[in-house]
Coordinates of C-alpha atoms and ligand atoms in Angstrom, one line a residue:
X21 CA 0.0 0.0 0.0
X22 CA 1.6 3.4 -0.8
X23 CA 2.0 5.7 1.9
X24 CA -0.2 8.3 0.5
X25 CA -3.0 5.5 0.2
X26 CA -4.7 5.6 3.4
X27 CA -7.5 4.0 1.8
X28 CA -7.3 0.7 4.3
X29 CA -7.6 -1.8 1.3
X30 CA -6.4 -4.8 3.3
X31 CA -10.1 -4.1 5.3
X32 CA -11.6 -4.9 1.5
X33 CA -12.5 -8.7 2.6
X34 CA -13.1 -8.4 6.3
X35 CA -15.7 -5.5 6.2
X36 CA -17.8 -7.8 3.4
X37 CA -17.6 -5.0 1.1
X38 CA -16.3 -6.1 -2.9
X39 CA -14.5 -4.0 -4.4
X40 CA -13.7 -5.9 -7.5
X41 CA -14.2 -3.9 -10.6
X42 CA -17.0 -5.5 -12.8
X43 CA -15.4 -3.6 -15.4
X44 CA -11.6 -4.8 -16.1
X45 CA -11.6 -4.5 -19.4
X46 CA -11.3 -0.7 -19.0
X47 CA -8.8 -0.9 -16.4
X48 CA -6.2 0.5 -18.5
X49 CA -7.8 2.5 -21.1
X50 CA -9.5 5.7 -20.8
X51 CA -13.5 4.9 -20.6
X52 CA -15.7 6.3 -22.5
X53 CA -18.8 7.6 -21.2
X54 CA -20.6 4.8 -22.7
X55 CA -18.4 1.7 -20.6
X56 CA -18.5 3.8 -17.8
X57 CA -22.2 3.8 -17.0
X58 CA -22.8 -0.1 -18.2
X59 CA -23.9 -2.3 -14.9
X60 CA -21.3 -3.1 -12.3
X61 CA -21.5 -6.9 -10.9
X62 CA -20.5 -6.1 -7.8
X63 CA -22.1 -3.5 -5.2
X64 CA -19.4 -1.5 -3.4
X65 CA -20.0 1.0 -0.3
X66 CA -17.2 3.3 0.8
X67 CA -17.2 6.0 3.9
X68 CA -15.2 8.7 5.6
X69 CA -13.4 7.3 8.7
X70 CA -13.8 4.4 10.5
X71 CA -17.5 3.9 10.2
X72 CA -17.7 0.2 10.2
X73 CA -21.3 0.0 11.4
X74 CA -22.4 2.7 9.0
X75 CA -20.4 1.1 5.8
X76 CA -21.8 -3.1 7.4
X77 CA -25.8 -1.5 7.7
X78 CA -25.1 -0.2 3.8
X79 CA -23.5 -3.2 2.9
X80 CA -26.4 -5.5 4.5
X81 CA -28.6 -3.1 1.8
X82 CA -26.7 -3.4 -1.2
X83 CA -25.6 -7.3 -0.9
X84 CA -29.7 -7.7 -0.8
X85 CA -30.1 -6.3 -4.1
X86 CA -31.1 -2.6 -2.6
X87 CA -30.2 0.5 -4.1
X88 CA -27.4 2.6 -3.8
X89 CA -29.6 5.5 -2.7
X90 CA -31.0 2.9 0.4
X91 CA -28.0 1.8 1.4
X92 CA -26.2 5.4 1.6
X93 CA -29.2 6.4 3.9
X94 CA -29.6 3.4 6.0
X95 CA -25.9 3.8 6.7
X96 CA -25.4 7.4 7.5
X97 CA -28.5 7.1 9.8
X98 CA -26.1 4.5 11.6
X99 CA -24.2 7.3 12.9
X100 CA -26.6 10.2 13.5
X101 CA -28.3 7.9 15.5
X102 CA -25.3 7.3 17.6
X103 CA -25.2 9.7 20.3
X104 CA -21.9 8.9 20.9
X105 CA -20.7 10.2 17.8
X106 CA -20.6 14.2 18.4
X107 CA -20.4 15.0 14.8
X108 CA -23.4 13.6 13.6
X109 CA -26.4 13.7 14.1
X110 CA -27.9 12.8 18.0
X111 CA -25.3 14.2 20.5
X112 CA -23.7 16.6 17.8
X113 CA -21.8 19.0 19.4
X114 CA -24.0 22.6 19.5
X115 CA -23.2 25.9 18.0
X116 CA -21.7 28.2 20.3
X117 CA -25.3 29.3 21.7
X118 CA -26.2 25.4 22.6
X119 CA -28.8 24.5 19.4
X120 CA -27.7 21.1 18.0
X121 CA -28.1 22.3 14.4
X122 CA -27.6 19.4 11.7
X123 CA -26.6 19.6 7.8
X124 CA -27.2 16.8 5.1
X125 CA -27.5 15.8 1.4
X126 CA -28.2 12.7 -0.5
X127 CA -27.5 12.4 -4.1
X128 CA -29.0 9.7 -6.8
X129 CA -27.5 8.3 -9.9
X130 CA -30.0 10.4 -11.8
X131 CA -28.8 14.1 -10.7
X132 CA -31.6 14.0 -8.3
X133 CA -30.6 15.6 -5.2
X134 CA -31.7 16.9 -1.8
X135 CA -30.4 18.9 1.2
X136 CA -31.3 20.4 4.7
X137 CA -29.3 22.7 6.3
X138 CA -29.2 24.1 10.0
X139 CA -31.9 21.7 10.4
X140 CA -32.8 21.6 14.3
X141 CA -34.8 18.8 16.7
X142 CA -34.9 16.2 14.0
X143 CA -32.6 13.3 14.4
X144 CA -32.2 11.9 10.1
X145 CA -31.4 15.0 8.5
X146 CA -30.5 12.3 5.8
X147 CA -33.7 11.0 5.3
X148 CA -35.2 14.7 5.3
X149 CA -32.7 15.4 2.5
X150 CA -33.8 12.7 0.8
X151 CA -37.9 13.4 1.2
X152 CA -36.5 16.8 -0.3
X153 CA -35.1 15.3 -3.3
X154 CA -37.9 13.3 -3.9
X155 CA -41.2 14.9 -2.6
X156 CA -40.5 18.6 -3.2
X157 CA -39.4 20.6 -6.5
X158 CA -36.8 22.6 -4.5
X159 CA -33.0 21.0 -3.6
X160 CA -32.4 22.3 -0.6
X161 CA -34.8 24.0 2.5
X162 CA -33.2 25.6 5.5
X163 CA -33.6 25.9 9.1
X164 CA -37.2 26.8 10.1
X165 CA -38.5 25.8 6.9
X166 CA -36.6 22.1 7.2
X167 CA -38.0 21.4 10.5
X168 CA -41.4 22.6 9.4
X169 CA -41.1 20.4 6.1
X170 CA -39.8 17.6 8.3
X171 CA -43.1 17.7 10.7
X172 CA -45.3 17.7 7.8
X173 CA -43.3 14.3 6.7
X174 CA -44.1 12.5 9.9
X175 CA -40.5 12.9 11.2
X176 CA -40.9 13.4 15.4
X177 CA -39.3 16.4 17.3
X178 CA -36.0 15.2 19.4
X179 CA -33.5 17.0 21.8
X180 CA -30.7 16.3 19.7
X181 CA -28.3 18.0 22.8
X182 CA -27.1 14.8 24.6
X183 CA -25.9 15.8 28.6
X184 CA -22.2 14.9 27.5
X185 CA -22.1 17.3 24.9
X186 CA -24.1 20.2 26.5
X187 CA -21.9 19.8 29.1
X188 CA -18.6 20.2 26.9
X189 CA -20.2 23.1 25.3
X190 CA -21.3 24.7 29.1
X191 CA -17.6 23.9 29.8
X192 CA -16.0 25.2 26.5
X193 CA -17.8 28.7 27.2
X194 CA -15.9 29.0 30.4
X195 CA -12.9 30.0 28.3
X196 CA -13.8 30.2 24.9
X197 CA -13.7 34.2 24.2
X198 CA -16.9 32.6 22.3
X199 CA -14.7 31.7 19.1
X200 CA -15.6 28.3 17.0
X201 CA -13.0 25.7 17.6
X202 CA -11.6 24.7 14.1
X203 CA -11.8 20.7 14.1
X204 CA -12.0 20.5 18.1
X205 CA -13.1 16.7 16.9
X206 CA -10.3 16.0 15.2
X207 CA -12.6 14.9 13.1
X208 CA -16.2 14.6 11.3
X209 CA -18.7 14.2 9.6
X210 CA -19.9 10.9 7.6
X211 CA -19.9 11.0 3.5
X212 CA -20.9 7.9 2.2
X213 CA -20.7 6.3 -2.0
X214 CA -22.1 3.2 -2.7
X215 CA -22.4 1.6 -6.4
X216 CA -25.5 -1.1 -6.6
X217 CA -25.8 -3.8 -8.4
X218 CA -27.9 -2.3 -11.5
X219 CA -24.5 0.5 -11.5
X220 CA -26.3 3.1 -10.1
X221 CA -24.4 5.1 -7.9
X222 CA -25.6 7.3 -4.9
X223 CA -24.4 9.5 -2.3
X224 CA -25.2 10.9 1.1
X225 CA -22.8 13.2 3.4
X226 CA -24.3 14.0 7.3
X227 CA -22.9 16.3 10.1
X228 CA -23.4 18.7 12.7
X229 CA -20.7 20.5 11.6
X230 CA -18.0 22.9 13.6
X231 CA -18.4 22.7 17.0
X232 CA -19.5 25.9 18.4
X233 CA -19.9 27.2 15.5
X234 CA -21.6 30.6 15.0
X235 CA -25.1 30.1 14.9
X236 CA -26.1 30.1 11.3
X237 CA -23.1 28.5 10.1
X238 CA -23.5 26.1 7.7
X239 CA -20.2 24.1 5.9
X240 CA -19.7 21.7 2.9
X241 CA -21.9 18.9 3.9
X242 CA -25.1 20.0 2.2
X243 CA -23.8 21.9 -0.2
X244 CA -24.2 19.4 -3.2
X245 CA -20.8 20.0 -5.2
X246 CA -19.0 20.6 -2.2
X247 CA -19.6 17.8 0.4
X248 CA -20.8 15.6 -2.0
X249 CA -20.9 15.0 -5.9
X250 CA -22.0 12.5 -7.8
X251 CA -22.5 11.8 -11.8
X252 CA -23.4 8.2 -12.8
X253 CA -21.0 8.6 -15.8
X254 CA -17.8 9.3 -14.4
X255 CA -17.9 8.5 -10.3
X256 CA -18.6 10.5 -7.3
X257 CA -16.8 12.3 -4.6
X258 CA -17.7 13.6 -0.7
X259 CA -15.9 15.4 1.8
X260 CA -15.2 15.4 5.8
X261 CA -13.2 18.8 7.5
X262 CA -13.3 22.0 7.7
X263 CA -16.4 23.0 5.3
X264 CA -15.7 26.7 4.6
X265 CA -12.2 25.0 3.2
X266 CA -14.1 22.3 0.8
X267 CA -17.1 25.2 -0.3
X268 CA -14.6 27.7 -1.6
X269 CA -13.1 24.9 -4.0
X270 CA -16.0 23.4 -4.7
X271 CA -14.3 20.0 -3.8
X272 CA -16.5 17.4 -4.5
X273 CA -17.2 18.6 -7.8
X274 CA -14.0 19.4 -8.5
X275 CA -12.8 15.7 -7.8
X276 CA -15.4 14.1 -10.0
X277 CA -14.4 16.8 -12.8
X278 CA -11.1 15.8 -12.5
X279 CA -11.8 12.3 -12.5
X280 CA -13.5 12.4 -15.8
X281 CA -10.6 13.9 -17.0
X282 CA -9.1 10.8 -16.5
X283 CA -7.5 10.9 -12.9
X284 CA -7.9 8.0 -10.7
X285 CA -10.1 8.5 -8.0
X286 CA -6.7 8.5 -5.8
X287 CA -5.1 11.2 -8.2
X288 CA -8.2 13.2 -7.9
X289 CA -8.7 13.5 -4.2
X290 CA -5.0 14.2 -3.7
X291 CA -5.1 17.3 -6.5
X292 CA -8.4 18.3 -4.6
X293 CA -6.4 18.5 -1.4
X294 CA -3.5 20.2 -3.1
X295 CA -5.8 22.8 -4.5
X296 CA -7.2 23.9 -0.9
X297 CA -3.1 23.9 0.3
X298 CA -2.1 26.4 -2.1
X299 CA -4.5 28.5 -0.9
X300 CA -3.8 27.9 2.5
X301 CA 0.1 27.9 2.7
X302 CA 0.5 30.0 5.8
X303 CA -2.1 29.1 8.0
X304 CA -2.5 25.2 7.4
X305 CA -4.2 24.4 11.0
X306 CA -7.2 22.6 9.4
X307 CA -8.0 19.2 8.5
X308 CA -9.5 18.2 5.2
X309 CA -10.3 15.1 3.7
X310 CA -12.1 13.3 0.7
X311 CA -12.7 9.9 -0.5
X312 CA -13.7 9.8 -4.2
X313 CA -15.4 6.3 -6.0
X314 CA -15.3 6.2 -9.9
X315 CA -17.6 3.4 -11.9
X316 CA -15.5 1.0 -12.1
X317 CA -15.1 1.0 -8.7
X318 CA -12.0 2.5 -8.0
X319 CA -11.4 4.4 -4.8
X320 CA -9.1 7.3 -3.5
X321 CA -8.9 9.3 -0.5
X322 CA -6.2 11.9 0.7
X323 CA -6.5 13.9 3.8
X324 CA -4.2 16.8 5.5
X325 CA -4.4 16.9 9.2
X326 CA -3.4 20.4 11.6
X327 CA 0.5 20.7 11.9
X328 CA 1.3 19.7 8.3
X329 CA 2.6 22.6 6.5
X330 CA 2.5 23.3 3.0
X331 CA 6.3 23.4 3.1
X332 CA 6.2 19.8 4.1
X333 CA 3.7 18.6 2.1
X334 CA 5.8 20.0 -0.9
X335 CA 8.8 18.8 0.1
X336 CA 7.7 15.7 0.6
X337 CA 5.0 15.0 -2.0
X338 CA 2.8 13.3 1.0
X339 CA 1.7 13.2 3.8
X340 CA 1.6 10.6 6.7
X341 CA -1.6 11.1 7.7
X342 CA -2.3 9.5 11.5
X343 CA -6.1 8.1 10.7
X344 CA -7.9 5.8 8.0
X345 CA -11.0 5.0 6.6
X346 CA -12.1 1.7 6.0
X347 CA -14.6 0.3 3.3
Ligands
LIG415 N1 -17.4 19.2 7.0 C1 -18.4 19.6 8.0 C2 -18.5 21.0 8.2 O1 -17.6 21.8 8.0 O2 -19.5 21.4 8.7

């Protein structure tokens, strides 16, 4: 495994997820749109991190003969149902005023696409994405509006503010000088790609986002281009770390663009990440990260962690990075 690959590939067999390509005979050629969008054999499910649960619940889908689009929401609801996961979902970590708000999207193999942002008291901002996408003409609804939409949908009204985290946030105040903590959680948030068995791919990408962040603040997550981008031709790509970061690039987008220029998915996410370095050489304190999925099945990922400068990373041409995702 190359350094730079943190891709945990070795976890291929173990986490039930096949990665084989369906599609070998285009392993070394440039594919045409045509090749790339015939069926895949083989389901595959990727995430951010070490979400085994979340990639395993997916899996269970997909191995069934579900869709892409099930399996990416079945598995990011793993996680925001976890409360003891602080970026997602139930127990999130509040904005600096104490409101648990949550961001998501969900993208089909279609273009089809839905989004919530600064969504409050629901606990599947994923699966309010999705009734976006599909019940409503609009892409995306915010705050008040989400909630409201989400009542109307049958969803119930949680406190999304578990006592561990309200009392990290009562705690952070103390000596906070009220400023957002950039990646306090070392890391976040939950993008999932999954390929089914008819080739359609689908994506979903769930957070609560900074910690104490200033209320209204939303990131990448629901932004569709930037969290999360997929196009049933070429592949799809989602992000986890600092949002503002991934929004001004436009990274997912950006990764799937490249990757129909013909960069690997690997290639892609590490010239995504380059991108947001060069604009960042002086003040590299953030942590970024995508994982990117093209038809064939191929995966990449590349993430910069705080303390890495640019200077290293050009000297170097990588960067050891300290975590891994798994499929
Ligand atoms: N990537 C999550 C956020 O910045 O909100």
């Amino acid at each position: 495994m190359k350094r730079r690959n943190f891709l945990k590939n070795s976890g291929l067999a173990t986490a039930g997820v096949l990665s084989a390509p369906a599609l070998t005979s285009c392993e070394d050629a440039p594919a045409s749109a045509a090749q790339l969008s015939a069926p895949v054999v083989q389901p595959i499910v990727i995430c951010t991190w070490d979400f085994h649960n979340a990639s395993a619940k997916a899996w269970e889908i997909l191995q069934k003969g579900g869709t892409a689009l099930d399996a990416v929401e079945a598995g990011v609801k793993v996680e925001e149902d976890d409360v003891n996961n602080q970026t997602v979902g139930t127990g999130g970590r509040p904005d600096r005023d104490g409101n648990v708000t949550l961001d998501a999207c969900i993208m089909d193999h279609a273009g089809q696409c839905g989004a919530v942002l600064a969504l409050q008291h629901i606990a599947n901002p994923i699966s309010v994405a999705r009734k976006v996408m599909e019940d409503t003409p609009h892409v995306m609804l915010v705050g008040q509006g989400a909630e409201q939409f989400a009542y109307e949908k049958g969803f119930e009204k949680v406190n999304l503010l578990t006592e561990k985290s309200k009392a990290e946030w009562l705690e952070w105040k103390k000596t906070s000088a009220y400023k957002p903590i950039i990646n306090i959680e070392n890391h976040d948030t939950i993008g999932m790609l999954a390929i089914d068995e008819n080739g359609h791919m689908a994506g979903g990408c769930t957070t609560s986002g900074m910690a104490y962040k200033m209320a209204g603040r939303v990131g990448d997550s629901p932004i569709i281009g930037a969290g999360l981008f997929v196009d049933n031709e070429v592949g799809g790509a989602t992000a986890t770390g600092v949002g503002e970061e991934v929004v001004r690039t436009v990274g997912s987008f950006l990764i799937v663009e490249l990757m129909r220029q013909g960069k690997s998915p690997q290639e892609a996410c590490e010239e995504g990440v380059r991108r947001i370095m060069e604009k960042n050489k002086d003040k590299l304190d953030f942590q970024i990260g995508f994982i990117a999925m093209n038809m064939k099945g191929e995966t990449g990922s590349y993430c910069i962690q705080p303390g890495f400068t640019y200077r290293e990373y050009s000297e170097n041409g990588h960067i050891n990075h300290p975590s891994e995702h798994f499929l």
